[in-house]
PDB file of C-alpha atoms in Angstrom:
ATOM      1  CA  UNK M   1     -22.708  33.117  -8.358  1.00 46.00           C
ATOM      2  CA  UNK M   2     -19.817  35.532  -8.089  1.00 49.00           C
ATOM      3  CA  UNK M   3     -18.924  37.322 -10.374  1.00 52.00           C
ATOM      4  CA  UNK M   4     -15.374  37.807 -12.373  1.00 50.00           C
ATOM      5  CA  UNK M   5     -13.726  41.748 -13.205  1.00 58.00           C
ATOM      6  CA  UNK M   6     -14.780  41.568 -16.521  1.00 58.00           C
ATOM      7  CA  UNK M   7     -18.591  40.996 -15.571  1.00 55.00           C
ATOM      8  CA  UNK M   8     -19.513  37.468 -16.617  1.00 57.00           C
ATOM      9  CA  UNK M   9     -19.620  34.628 -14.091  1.00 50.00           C
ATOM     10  CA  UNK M  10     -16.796  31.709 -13.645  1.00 48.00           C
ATOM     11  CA  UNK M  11     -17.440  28.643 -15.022  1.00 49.00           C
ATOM     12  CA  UNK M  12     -16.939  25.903 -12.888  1.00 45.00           C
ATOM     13  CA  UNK M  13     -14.302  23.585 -13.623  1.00 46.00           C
ATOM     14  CA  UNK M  14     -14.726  19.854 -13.750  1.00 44.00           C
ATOM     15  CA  UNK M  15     -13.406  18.049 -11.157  1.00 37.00           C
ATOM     16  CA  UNK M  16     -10.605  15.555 -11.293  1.00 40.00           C
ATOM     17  CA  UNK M  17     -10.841  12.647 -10.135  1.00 40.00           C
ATOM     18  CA  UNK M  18      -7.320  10.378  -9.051  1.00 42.00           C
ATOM     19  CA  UNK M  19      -7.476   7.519  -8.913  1.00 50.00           C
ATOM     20  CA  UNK M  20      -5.644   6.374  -5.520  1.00 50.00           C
ATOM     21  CA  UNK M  21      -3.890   3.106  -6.562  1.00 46.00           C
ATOM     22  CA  UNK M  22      -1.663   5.169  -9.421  1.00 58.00           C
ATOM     23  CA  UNK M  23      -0.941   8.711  -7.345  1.00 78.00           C
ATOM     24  CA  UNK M  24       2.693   9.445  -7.188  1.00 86.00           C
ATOM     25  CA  UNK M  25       3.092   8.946  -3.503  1.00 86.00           C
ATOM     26  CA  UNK M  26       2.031   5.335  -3.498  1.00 87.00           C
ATOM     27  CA  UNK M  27       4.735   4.953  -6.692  1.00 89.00           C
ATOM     28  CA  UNK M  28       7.304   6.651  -5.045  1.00 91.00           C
ATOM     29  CA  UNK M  29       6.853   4.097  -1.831  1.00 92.00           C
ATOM     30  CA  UNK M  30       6.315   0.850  -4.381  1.00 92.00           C
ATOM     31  CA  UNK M  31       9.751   2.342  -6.170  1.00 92.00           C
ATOM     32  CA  UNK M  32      11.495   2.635  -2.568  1.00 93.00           C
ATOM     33  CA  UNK M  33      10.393  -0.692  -1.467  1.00 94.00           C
ATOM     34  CA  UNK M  34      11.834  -2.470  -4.570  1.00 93.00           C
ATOM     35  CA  UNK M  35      15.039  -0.743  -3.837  1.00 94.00           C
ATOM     36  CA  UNK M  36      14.710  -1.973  -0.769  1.00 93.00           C
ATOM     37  CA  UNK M  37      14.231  -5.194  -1.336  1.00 94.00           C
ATOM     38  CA  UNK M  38      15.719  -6.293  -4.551  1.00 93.00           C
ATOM     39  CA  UNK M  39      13.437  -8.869  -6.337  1.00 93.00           C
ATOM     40  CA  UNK M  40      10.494  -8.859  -4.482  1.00 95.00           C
ATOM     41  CA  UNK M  41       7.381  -8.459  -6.201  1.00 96.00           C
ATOM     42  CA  UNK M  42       4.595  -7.616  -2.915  1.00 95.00           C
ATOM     43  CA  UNK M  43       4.864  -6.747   0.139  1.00 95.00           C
ATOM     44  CA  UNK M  44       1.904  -8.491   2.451  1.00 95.00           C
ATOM     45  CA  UNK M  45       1.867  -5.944   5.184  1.00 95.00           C
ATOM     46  CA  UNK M  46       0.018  -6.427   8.984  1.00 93.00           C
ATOM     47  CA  UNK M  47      -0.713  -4.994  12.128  1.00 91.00           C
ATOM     48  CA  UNK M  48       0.463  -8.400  13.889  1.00 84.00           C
ATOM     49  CA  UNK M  49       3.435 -10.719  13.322  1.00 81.00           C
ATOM     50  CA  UNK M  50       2.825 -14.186  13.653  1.00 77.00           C
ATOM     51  CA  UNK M  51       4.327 -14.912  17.492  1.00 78.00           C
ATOM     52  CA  UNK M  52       2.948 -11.647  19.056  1.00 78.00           C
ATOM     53  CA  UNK M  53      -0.101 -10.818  21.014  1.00 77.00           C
ATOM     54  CA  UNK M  54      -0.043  -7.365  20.427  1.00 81.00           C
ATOM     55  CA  UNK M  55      -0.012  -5.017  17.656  1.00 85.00           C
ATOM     56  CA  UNK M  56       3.246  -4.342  16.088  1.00 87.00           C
ATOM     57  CA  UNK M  57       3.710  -3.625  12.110  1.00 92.00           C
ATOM     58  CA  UNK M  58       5.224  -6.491   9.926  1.00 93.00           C
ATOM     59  CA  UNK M  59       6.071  -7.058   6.093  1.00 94.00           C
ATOM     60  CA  UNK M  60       6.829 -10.300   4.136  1.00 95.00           C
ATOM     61  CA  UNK M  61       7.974  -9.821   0.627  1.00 96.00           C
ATOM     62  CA  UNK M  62       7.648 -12.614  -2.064  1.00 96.00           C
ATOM     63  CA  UNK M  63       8.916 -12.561  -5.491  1.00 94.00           C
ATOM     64  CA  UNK M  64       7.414 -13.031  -8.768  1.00 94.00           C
ATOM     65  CA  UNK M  65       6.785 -17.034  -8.104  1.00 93.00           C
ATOM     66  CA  UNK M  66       5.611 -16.208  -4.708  1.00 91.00           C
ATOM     67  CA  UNK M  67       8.686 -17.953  -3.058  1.00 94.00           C
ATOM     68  CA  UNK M  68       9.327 -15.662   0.435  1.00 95.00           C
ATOM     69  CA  UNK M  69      12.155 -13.217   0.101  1.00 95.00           C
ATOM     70  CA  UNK M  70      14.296 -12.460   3.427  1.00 94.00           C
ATOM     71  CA  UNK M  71      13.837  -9.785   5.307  1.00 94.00           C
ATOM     72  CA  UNK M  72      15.565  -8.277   8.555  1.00 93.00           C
ATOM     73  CA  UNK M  73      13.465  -7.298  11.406  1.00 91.00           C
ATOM     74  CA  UNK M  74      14.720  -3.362  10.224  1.00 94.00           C
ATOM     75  CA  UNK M  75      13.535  -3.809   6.785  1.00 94.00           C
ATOM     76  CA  UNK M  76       9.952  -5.441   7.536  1.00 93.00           C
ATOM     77  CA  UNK M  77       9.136  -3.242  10.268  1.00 94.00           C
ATOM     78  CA  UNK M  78      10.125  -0.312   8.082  1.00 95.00           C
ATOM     79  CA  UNK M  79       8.463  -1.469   5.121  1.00 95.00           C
ATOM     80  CA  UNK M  80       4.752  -1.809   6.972  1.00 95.00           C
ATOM     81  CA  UNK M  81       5.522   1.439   8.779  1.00 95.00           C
ATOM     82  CA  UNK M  82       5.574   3.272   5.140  1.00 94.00           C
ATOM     83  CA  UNK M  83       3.125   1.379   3.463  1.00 95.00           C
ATOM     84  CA  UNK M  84       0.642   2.332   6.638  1.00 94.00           C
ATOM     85  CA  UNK M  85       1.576   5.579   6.702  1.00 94.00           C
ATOM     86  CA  UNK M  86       0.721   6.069   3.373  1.00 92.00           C
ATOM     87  CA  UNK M  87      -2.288   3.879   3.245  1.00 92.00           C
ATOM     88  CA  UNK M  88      -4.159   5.490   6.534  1.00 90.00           C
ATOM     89  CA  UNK M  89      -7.377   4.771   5.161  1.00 90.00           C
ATOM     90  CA  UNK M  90      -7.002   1.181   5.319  1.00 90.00           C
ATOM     91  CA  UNK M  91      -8.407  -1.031   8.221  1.00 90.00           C
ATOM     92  CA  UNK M  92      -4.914  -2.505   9.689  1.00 89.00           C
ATOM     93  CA  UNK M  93      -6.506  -5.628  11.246  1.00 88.00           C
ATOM     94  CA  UNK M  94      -7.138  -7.077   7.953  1.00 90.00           C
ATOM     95  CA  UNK M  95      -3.819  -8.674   5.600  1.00 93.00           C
ATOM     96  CA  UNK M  96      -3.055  -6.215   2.818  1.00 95.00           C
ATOM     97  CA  UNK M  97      -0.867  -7.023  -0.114  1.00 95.00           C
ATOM     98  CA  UNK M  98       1.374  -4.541  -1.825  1.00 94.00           C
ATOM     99  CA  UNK M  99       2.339  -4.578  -5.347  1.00 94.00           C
ATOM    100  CA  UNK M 100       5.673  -3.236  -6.083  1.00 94.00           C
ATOM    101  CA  UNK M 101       4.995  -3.156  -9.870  1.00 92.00           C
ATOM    102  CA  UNK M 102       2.227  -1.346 -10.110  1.00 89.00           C
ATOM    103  CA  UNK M 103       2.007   0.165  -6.425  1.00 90.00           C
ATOM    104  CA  UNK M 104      -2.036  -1.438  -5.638  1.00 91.00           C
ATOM    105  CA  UNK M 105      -2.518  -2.093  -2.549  1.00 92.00           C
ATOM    106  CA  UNK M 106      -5.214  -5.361  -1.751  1.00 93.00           C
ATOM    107  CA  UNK M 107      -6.691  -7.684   0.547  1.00 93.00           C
ATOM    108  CA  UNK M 108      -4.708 -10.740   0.903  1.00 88.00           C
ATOM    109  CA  UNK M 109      -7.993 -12.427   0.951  1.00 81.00           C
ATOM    110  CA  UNK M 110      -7.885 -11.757  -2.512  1.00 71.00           C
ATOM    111  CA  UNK M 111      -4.574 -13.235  -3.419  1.00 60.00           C
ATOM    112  CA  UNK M 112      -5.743 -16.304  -1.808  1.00 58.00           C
ATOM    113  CA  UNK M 113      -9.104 -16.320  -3.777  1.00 56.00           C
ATOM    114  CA  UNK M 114      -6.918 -15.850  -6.881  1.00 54.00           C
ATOM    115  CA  UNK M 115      -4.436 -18.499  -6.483  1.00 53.00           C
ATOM    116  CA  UNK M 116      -7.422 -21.344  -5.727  1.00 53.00           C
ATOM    117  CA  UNK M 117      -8.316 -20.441  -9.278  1.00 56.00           C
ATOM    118  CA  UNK M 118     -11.853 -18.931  -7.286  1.00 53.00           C
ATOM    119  CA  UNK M 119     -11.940 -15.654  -9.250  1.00 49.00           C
TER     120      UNK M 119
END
């Protein structure tokens, strides 16, 4: 182990651990999106909209009672485009949901499972 000026070795520092879901980038983009799109609540982002073969980004929002909020083509195109850019990780041919309140980003499968009362 290396050793410091004064003679005695560094300690090694623990490690901190983020968690993803709550880093400040991903509440930044959950703050911009609301401003975006007053009272919406998520943000169900894809890699396909529903009338095209090919791969294009797309966002729906919904509010709190999961009624669909309108979008223009401008806003959902530029809503997915953030949320994937700051979600690389994720596997884009799967439904994600975004949160705007607490910035967690989740399967839609999920959403579904939750709202049949399965979880």
């Amino acid at each position: 182990m290396p050793e410091s000026r004064s003679g005695r070795a560094h300690t090694a520092r623990p490690v901190r651990v983020l968690d993803p879901a709550i880093g400040p980038r991903r509440r930044r983009l959950a703050a911009l999106l609301a401003d975006m799109v007053p009272g919406a609540r998520t943000i169900r982002v894809s890699q396909r909209e529903p009338d095209r073969t090919w791969p294009s980004p797309y966002a729906r929002a919904y509010d709190v009672r999961g009624c669909l909020v309108a979008l223009n083509r401008a806003q959902g195109r530029t809503a997915a485009r953030w949320v994937m850019r700051v979600h690389p990780e994720v596997n884009w041919n799967e439904v994600y949901d975004l949160d705007l309140a607490t910035g967690v980003l989740r399967p839609a499968a999920e959403a579904y499972a939750v709202a049949d009362g399965r979880r």
